[in-house]
Structure formats: structure tokens, C-alpha cells
Short mmCIF file of C-alpha atoms in Angstrom, two decimals:
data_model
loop_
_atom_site.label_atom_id
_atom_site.label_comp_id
_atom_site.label_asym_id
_atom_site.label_seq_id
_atom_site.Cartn_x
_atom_site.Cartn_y
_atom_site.Cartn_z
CA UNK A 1 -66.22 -3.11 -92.77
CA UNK A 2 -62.28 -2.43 -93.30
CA UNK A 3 -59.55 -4.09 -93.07
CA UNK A 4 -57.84 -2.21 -90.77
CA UNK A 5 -57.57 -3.33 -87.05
CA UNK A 6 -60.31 -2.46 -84.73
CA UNK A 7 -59.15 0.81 -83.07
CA UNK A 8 -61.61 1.45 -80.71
CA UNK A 9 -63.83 5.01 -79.90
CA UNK A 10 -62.13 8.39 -79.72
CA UNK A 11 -58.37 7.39 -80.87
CA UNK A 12 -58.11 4.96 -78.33
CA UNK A 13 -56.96 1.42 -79.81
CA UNK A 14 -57.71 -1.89 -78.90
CA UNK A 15 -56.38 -3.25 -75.85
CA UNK A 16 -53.65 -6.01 -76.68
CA UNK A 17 -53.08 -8.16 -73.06
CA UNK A 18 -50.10 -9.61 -74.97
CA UNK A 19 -48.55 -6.24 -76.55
CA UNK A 20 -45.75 -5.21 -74.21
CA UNK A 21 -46.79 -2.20 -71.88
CA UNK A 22 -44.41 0.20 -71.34
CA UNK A 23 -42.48 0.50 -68.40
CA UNK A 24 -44.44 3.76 -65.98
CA UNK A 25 -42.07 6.45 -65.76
CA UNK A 26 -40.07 6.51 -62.63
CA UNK A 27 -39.04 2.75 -62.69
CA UNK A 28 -36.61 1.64 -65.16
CA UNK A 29 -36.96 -0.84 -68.24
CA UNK A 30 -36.28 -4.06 -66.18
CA UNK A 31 -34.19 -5.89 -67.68
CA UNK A 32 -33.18 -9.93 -66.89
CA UNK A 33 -30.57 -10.05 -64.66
CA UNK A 34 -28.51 -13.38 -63.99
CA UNK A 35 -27.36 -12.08 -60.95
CA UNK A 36 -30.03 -12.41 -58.53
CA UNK A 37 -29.05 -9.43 -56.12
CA UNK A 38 -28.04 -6.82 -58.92
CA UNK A 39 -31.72 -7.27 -59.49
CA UNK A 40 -32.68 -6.61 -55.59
CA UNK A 41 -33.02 -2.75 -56.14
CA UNK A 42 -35.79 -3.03 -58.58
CA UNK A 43 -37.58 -6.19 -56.93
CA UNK A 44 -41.11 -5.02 -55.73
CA UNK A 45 -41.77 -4.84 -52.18
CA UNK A 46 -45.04 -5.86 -51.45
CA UNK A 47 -46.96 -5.16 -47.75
CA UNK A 48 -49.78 -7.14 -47.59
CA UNK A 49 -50.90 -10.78 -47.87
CA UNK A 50 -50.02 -12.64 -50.28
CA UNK A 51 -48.90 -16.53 -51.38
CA UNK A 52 -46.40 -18.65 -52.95
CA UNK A 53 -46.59 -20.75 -55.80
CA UNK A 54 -44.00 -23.38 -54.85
CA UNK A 55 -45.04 -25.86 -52.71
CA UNK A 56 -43.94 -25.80 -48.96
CA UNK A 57 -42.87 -28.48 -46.09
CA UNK A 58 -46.15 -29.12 -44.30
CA UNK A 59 -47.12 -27.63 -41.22
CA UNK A 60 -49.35 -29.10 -38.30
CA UNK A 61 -52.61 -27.08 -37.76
CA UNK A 62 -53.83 -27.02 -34.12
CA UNK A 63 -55.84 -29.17 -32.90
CA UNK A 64 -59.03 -26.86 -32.46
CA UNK A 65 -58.50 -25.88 -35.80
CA UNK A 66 -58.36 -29.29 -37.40
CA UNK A 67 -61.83 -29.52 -38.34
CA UNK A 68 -62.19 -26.13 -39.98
CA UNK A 69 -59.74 -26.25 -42.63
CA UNK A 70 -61.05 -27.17 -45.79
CA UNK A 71 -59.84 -29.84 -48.39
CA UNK A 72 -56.59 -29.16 -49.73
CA UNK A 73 -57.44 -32.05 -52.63
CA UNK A 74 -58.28 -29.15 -55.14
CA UNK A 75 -54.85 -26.74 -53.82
CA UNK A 76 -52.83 -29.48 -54.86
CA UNK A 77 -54.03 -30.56 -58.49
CA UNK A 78 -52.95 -26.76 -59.29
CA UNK A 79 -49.40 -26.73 -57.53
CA UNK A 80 -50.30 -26.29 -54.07
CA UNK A 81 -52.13 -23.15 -54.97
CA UNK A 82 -54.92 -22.06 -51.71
CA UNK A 83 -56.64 -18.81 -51.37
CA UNK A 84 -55.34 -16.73 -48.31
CA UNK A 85 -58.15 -16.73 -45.76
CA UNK A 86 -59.24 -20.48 -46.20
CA UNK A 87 -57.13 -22.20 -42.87
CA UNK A 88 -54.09 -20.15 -43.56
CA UNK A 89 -51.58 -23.01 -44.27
CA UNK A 90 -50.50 -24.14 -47.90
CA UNK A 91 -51.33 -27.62 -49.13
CA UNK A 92 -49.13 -30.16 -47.59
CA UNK A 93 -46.62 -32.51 -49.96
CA UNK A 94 -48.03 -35.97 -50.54
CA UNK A 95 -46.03 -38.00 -47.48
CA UNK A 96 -45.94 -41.39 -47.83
CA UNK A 97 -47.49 -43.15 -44.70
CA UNK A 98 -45.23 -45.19 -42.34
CA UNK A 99 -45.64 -49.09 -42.63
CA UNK A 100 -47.76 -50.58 -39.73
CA UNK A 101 -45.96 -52.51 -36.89
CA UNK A 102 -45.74 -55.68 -37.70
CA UNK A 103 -47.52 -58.19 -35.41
CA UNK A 104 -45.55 -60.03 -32.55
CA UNK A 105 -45.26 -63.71 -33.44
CA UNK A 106 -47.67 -66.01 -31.96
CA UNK A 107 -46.09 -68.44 -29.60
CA UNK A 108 -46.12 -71.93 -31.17
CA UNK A 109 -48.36 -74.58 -29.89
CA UNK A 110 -47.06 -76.44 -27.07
CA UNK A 111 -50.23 -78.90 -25.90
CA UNK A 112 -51.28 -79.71 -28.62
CA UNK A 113 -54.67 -77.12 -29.35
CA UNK A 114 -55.05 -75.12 -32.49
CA UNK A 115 -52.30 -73.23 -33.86
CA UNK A 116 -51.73 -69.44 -33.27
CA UNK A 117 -53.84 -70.04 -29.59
CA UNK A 118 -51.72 -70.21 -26.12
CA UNK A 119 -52.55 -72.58 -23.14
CA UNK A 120 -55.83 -72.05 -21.18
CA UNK A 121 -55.32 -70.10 -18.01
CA UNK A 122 -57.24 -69.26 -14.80
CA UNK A 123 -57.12 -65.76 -16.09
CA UNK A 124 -58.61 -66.38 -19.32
CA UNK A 125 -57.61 -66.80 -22.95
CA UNK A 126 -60.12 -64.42 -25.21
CA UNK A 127 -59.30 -66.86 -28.23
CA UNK A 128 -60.52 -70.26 -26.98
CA UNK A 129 -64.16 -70.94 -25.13
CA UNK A 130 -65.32 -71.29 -21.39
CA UNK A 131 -65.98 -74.70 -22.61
CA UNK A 132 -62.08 -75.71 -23.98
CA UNK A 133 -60.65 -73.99 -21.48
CA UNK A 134 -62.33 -75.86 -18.64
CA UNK A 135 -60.91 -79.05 -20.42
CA UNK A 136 -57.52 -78.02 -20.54
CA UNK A 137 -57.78 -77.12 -17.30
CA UNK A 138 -59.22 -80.77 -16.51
CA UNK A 139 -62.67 -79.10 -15.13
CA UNK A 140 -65.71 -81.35 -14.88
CA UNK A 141 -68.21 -80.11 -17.76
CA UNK A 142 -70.93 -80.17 -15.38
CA UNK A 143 -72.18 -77.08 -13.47
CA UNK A 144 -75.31 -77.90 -11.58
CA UNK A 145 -77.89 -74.76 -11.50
CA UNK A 146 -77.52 -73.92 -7.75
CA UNK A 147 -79.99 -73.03 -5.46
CA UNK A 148 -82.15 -70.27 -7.07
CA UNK A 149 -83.31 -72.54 -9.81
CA UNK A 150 -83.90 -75.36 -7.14
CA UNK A 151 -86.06 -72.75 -5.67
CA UNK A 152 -87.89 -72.00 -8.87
CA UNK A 153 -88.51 -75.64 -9.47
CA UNK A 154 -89.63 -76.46 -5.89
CA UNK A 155 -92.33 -73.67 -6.01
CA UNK A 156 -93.28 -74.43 -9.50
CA UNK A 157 -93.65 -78.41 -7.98
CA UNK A 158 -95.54 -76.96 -4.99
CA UNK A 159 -98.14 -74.90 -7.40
CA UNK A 160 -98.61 -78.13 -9.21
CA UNK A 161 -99.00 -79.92 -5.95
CA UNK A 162 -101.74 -77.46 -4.97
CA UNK A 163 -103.78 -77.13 -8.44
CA UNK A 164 -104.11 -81.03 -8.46
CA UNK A 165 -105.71 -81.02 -5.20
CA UNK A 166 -108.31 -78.35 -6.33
CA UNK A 167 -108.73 -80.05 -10.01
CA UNK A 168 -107.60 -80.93 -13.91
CA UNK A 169 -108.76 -77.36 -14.40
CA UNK A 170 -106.86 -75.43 -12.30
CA UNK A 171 -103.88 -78.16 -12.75
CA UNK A 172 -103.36 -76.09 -16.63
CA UNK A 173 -102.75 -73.06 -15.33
CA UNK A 174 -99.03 -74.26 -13.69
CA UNK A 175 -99.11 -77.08 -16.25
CA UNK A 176 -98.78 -74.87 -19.46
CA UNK A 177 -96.10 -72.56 -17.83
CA UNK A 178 -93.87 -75.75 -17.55
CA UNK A 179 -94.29 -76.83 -21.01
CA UNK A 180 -93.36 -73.39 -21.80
CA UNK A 181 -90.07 -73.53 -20.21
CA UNK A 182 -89.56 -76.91 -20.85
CA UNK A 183 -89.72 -75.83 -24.34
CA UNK A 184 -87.10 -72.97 -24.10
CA UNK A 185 -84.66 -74.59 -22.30
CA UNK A 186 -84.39 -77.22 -24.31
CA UNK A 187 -83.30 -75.34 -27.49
CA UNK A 188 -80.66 -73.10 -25.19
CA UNK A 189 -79.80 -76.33 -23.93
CA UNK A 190 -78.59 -77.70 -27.39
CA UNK A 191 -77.31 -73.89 -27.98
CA UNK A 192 -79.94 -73.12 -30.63
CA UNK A 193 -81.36 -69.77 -29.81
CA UNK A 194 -83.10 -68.10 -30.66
CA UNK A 195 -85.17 -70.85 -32.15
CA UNK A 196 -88.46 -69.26 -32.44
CA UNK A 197 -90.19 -71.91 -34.71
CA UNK A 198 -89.27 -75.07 -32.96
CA UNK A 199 -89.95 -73.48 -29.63
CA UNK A 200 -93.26 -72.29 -30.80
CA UNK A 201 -93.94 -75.89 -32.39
CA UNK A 202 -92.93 -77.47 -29.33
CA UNK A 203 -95.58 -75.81 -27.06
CA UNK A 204 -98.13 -76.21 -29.69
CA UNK A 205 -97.75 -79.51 -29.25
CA UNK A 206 -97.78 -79.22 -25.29
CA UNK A 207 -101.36 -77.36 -25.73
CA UNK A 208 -102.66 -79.82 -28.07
CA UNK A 209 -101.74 -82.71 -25.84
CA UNK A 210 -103.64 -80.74 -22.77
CA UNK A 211 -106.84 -79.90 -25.02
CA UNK A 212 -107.04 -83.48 -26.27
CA UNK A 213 -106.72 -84.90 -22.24
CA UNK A 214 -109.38 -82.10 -21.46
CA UNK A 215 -111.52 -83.46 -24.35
CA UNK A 216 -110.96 -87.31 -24.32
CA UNK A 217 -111.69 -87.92 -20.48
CA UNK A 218 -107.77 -87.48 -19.56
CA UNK A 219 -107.18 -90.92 -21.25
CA UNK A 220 -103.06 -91.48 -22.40
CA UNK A 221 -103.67 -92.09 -26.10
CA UNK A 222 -104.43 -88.70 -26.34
CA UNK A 223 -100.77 -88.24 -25.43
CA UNK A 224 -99.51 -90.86 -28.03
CA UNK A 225 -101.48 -89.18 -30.51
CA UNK A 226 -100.39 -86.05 -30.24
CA UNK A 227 -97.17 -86.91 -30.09
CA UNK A 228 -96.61 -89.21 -32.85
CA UNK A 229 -98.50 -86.19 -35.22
CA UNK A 230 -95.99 -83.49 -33.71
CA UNK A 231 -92.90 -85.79 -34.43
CA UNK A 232 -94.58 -86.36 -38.45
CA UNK A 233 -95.10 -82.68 -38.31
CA UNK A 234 -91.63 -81.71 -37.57
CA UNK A 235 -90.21 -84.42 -40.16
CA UNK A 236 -92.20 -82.64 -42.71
CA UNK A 237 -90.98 -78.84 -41.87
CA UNK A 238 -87.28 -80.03 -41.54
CA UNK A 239 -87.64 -81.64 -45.02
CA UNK A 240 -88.80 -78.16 -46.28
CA UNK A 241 -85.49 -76.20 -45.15
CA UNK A 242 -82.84 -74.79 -47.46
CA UNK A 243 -80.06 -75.76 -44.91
CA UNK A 244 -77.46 -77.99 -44.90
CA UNK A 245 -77.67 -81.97 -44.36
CA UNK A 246 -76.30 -81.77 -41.10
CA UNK A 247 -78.24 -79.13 -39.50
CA UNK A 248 -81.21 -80.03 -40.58
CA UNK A 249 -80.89 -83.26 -38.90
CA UNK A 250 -79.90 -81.84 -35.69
CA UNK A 251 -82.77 -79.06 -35.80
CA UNK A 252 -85.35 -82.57 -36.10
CA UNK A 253 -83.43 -84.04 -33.40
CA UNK A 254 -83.79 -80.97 -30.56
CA UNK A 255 -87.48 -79.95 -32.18
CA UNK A 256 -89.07 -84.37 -31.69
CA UNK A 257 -86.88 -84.01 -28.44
CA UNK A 258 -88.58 -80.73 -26.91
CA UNK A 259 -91.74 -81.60 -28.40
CA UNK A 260 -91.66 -84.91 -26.55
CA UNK A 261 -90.59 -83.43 -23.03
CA UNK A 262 -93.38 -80.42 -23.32
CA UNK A 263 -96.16 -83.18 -24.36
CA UNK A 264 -94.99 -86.08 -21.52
CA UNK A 265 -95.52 -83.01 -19.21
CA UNK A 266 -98.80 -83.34 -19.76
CA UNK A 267 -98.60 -87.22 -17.70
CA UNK A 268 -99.38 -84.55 -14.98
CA UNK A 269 -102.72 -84.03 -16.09
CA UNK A 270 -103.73 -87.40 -17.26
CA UNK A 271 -102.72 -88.91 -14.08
CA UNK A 272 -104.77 -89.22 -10.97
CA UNK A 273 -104.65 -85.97 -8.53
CA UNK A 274 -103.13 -87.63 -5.54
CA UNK A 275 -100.51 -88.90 -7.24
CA UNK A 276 -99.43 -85.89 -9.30
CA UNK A 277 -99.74 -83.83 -5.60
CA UNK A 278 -97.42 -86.37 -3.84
CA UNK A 279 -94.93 -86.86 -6.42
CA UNK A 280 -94.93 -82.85 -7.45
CA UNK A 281 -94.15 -81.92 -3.91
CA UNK A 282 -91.73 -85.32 -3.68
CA UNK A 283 -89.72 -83.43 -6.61
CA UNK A 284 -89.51 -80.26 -5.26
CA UNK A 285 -87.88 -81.36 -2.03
CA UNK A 286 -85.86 -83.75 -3.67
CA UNK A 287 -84.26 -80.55 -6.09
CA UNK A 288 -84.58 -78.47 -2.89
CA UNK A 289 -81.63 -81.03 -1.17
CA UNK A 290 -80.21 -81.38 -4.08
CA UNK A 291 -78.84 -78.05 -4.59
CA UNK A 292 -77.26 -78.25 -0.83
CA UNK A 293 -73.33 -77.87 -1.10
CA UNK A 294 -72.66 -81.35 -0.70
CA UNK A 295 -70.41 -83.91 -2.13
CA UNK A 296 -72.26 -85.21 -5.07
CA UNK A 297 -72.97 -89.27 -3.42
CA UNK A 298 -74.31 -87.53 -0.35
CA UNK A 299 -76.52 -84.97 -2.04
CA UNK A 300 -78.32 -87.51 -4.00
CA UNK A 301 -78.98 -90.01 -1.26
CA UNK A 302 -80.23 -87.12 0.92
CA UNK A 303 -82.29 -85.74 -1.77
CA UNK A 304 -83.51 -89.22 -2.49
CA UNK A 305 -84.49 -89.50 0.95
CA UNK A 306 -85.88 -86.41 1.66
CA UNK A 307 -88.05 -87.18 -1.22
CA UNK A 308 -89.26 -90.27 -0.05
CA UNK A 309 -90.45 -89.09 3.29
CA UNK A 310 -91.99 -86.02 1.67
CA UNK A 311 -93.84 -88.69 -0.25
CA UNK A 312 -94.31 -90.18 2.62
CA UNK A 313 -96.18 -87.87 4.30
CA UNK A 314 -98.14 -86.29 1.51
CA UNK A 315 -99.78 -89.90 0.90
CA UNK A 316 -100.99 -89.63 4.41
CA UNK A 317 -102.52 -86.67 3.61
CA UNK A 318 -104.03 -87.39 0.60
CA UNK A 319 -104.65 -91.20 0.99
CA UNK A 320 -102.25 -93.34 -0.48
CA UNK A 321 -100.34 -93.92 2.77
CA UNK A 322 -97.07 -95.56 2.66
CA UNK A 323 -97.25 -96.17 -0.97
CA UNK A 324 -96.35 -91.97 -1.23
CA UNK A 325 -92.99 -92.93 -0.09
CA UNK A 326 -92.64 -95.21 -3.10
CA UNK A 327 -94.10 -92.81 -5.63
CA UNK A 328 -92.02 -89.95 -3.94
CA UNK A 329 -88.30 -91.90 -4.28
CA UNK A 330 -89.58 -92.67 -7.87
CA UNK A 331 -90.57 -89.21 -9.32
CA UNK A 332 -87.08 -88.00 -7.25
CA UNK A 333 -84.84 -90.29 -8.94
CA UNK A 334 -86.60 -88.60 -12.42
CA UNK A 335 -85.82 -85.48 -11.58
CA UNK A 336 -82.50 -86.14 -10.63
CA UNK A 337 -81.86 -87.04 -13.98
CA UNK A 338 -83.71 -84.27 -15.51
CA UNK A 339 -81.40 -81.98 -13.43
CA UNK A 340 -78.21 -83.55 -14.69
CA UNK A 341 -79.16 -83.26 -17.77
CA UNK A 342 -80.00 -79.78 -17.15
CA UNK A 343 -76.43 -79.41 -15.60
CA UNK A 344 -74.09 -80.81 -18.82
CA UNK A 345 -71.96 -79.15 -21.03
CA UNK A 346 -70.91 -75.85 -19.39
CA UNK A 347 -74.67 -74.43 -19.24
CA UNK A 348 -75.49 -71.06 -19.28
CA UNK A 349 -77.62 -68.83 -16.87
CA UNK A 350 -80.33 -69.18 -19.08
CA UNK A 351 -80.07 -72.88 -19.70
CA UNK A 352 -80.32 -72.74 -15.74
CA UNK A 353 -83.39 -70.37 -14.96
CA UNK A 354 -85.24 -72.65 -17.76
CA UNK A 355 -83.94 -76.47 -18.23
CA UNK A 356 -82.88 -76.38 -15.10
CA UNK A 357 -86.14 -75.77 -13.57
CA UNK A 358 -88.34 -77.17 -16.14
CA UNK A 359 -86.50 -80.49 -16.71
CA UNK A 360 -86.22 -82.39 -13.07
CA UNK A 361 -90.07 -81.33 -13.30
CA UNK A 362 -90.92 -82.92 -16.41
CA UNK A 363 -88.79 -85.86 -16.56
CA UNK A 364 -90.64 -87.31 -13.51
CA UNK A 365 -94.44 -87.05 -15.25
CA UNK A 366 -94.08 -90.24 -16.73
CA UNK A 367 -92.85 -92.05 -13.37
CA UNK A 368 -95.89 -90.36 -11.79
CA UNK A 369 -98.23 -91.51 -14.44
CA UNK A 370 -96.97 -94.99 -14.17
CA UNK A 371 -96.59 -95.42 -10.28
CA UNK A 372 -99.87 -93.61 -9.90
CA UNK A 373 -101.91 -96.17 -11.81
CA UNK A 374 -100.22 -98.86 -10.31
CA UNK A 375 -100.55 -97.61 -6.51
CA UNK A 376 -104.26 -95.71 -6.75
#
């Protein structure tokens, strides 16, 4: 070891990358010029492709090419530096982006409704419901189900009609698809769906009331029973929710209330067959005239009619005689408030095609029940 500098093999010293090379012959010593243009004759020229280290106005890449170029993030952080080859453009200067439009002012309320939303219209208003806008408007709030429901519920009456005449047996079959629905439409009725549990508790109930009849002779106290257990039983699950005061109150209130419809339905089984046939076929031509387009006064005394000599006749079939008329206008005027009820509060299709055609049905078990025993 010396301690001279390292001079390399063969003579040749070290290279120095900050020792001043000298100038190769044919050029002269540049020298620094403040006059930018004396300087021009000894300024390289260079050919091919090169870049710029100063940072340029941006320029638009086409379209097509838009999703090609890569991330000019990194080209920036080291002056707007970018490899040629890699989209061809340099990195754009940060722009600041332009301030969104502001918002036209809402026109202030002039009737009174909730501030920042405009009058109802025929055309519609996106920011207020079917149901406000039809009272603004000054619409009635019913909206009866029409006349494909009415023909739902008149077959459904005729299948229960039929199944009574054969037997209590074959009188489940159609039974248990109206506690269903009646079950279903209550909830969308009360616009809780979907309300799996309480629909399923509500038909439990239904089929416990029907296996009890089955099992206890077809005797009514089977019905109490059951239902005074299903109400208890729905107490007791409402009491176990995590949810607020208020809706657990109204969750008991529609669950006892479509657990009571679904297990009166079964009236229809513990009654006595002729009077379940009459007033199930009195019903569905009641709900048949019902859905006619007539004033409302007129529909309901023709429907009432119509259901009386329906009854009427299908006691002279069956045996009970004149006394079907009676049972008939009875079970009608039942189901005519069944399908009100069906019909209030700007219903849905839904509500419709399932309290619509499950209701008128089972409102009028109970009136067929009672008149039954008191006519047979």
C-alpha cells in the first residue's frame, strides 16, 4: 500500500467523473456566453428524440389513446420528467379544477308541505309519495282492487263452495291457501314486507287452528284456543326484539291482527257444509258485482243483492231453502268490508292480488259460522 493515488493498469489513471475533460479537438473550449445567440454556433444540434426538462402546457391525448397512457404521478415528483416512448406527451401542470355549478334555488313553499318540495302535479313530483300527492290533489285514498282480484276471490269462494260439499277433508286443501294469503296481505297491507317471521307465525297459527278442528270434532274452542296461545306467543317474541318502543308495538299489532284473520278463516271448517257452500259462493258473487264500474251506492246494493239470491238459490240446492238468502246477504255484507279494507290507503298491486282476495273471503267466516248454527 502507498500513498499515492490509485493510477490504474498500464499508465492509465483513474477515471475522475468530476475532473474536467478536455474539450475533443475540432470544437473549441466553450466558454459561457451571456449572449444567448453568440453562443448559437457552438450549440449542439441534435437529430433524434429527445425531451425537455421544463415542464410544458398540457396537451389533450385522443380519446382512443386515453386509456394507454400511463400515470404521470411519478413524471411529476421529478419535474415533469417521462421517458420518450411511454404515451408521448409530457406530464401535465397541476390545474386546479373548476368549481361545480351551483344548484338552482328551490322554489319556496307555497301550500304549505315540506320545505325544498314543489306542489303535487298530475305529472308527478319524484320528491313527495303516490300517497301525498293524491291528497294534495284531493284524491280519495281508496283504490278498490278491480276486477281480476274479484275474479281470484270468486273462484277461490267457488273452490271452497265445492270442497264443502265433498267434505272437512277436502275443505283444507282451498282452506290453507286462504290463510296463506290472508297472511301475506295483511303485512303488505300495513307496508311491512317482507315480514317473513310474522307471516310465517301467522299461518302457523292458521294450521294449528285446522289440525285442532280436525282433531277435536270441528268444535269452536279449538279456535279460541289457538288463538288466544298465538296472540301470548306473539307478545312474548315482540318482547324479545332489540327495536324501538314504537315498532315493536306496531309489529304485535299487524302479527295478533293477521294471526287472528288466518285462524277465524278456519270458521269455514268448523261450520256446517251447507252453510260454508252457500255463503262461499254468496261471497264470490257478491265481490264479482262488486268490482262492476258502478257508482259506489249502486255497486253495493247490487252486490248485496246478487248475493242474496245466489244464497238464495244455493240453499235450494243444498237444503236450507230461503234461509240461503239470509246467510248469503250476511256473509256479503262481510266481505264487503273485508274488501274495503283491502282497498284503503293507496294499496299496491300486491296488497290487491293478496288482501284483496283473501280478505272479503275471510272476514265473512265468522258470519257464516254464526248464521249457520243458527239457520241449520
Amino acid at each position: 500500500m502507498t500513498d499515492q493515488p490509485y493510477q490504474g493498469y498500464d499508465g492509465y489513471d483513474g477515471y475522475d467523473p468530476y475532473r474536467q475533460q478536455p474539450a475533443p479537438q475540432g470544437w473549441p473550449q466553450q466558454q459561457p456566453y451571456d449572449d444567448p445567440q453568440a453562443a448559437q454556433p457552438y450549440t449542439q444540434q441534435w437529430q433524434g428524440q429527445t425531451w425537455e426538462t421544463q415542464v410544458q402546457p398540457p396537451v389533450a391525448p385522443p380519446a382512443e389513446e386515453t386509456a394507454y397512457m400511463p400515470s404521470q404521478e411519478a413524471g411529476a415528483a421529478y419535474g415533469g420528467y417521462q421517458e420518450p416512448g411511454w404515451g408521448g406527451t409530457q406530464a401535465p401542470a397541476p390545474t386546479q379544477t373548476p368549481a361545480p355549478a351551483q344548484a338552482p334555488a328551490q322554489t319556496p313553499p307555497t301550500d304549505g308541505s315540506e320545505p325544498g318540495y314543489g306542489p303535487a302535479t298530475v305529472a308527478g313530483n319524484a320528491r313527495i309519495t303516490d300517497a301525498q300527492r293524491a291528497r294534495l290533489e284531493g284524491r280519495s285514498p281508496i283504490i278498490e282492487p278491480g276486477v281480476q282480484p274479484a275474479g281470484l276471490t270468486a273462484l277461490l269462494g267457488l273452490l271452497l263452495a265445492g270442497a264443502a260439499a265433498i267434505g272437512p277433508y277436502a275443505l283444507v286443501v282451498p282452506l290453507v291457501a286462504l290463510q296463506a294469503v290472508t297472511a301475506a296481505g295483511w303485512f303488505r297491507l300495513n307496508g311491512m314486507w317482507p315480514a317473513r317471521q310474522g307471516i310465517a307465525l301467522a299461518f302457523a297459527g292458521a294450521l294449528t287452528a285446522d289440525v285442532a278442528l280436525l282433531a277435536s270434532g270441528r268444535t269452536p274452542a279449538a279456535i279460541l284456543g289457538t288463538l288466544g296461545v298465538w296472540v301470548l306467543l306473539a307478545l312474548v317474541l315482540q318482547l324479545r326484539s332489540h327495536a324501538d318502543p314504537d315498532e315493536r308495538m306496531y309489529g304485535l299489532m299487524a302479527t295478533v291482527a293477521s294471526a287472528a284473520l288466518a285462524i277465524v278463516a278456519s270458521g269455514y271448517l268448523a261450520s256446517h257444509g251447507d252453510a260454508v257452500t252457500v255463503g262461499a259462493a254468496s261471497v264470490a258473487v257478491a265481490v264479482l258485482v262488486r268490482a262492476l264500474p258502478l257508482p259506489t251506492p249502486a255497486s253495493v246494493a247490487a252486490s248485496l243483492l246478487a248475493a242474496a239470491g245466489a244464497g238464495a238459490l244455493a240453499g235450494a240446492l243444498t237444503g236450507l231453502g230461503s234461509a240461503g238468502a239470509l246467510l248469503g246477504a250476511g256473509a256479503a255484507v262481510c266481505a264487503l268490508i273485508g274488501h274495503r279494507v283491502a282497498s284503503y290507503d293507496y294499496p299496491s298491486r300486491f296488497v290487491h292480488f293478496t288482501a284483496g282476495v283473501a280478505l272479503p273471503l275471510a272476514a265473512a267466516a265468522p258470519a257464516v259460522y254464526l248464521l249457520g248454527r243458527a239457520l241449520v
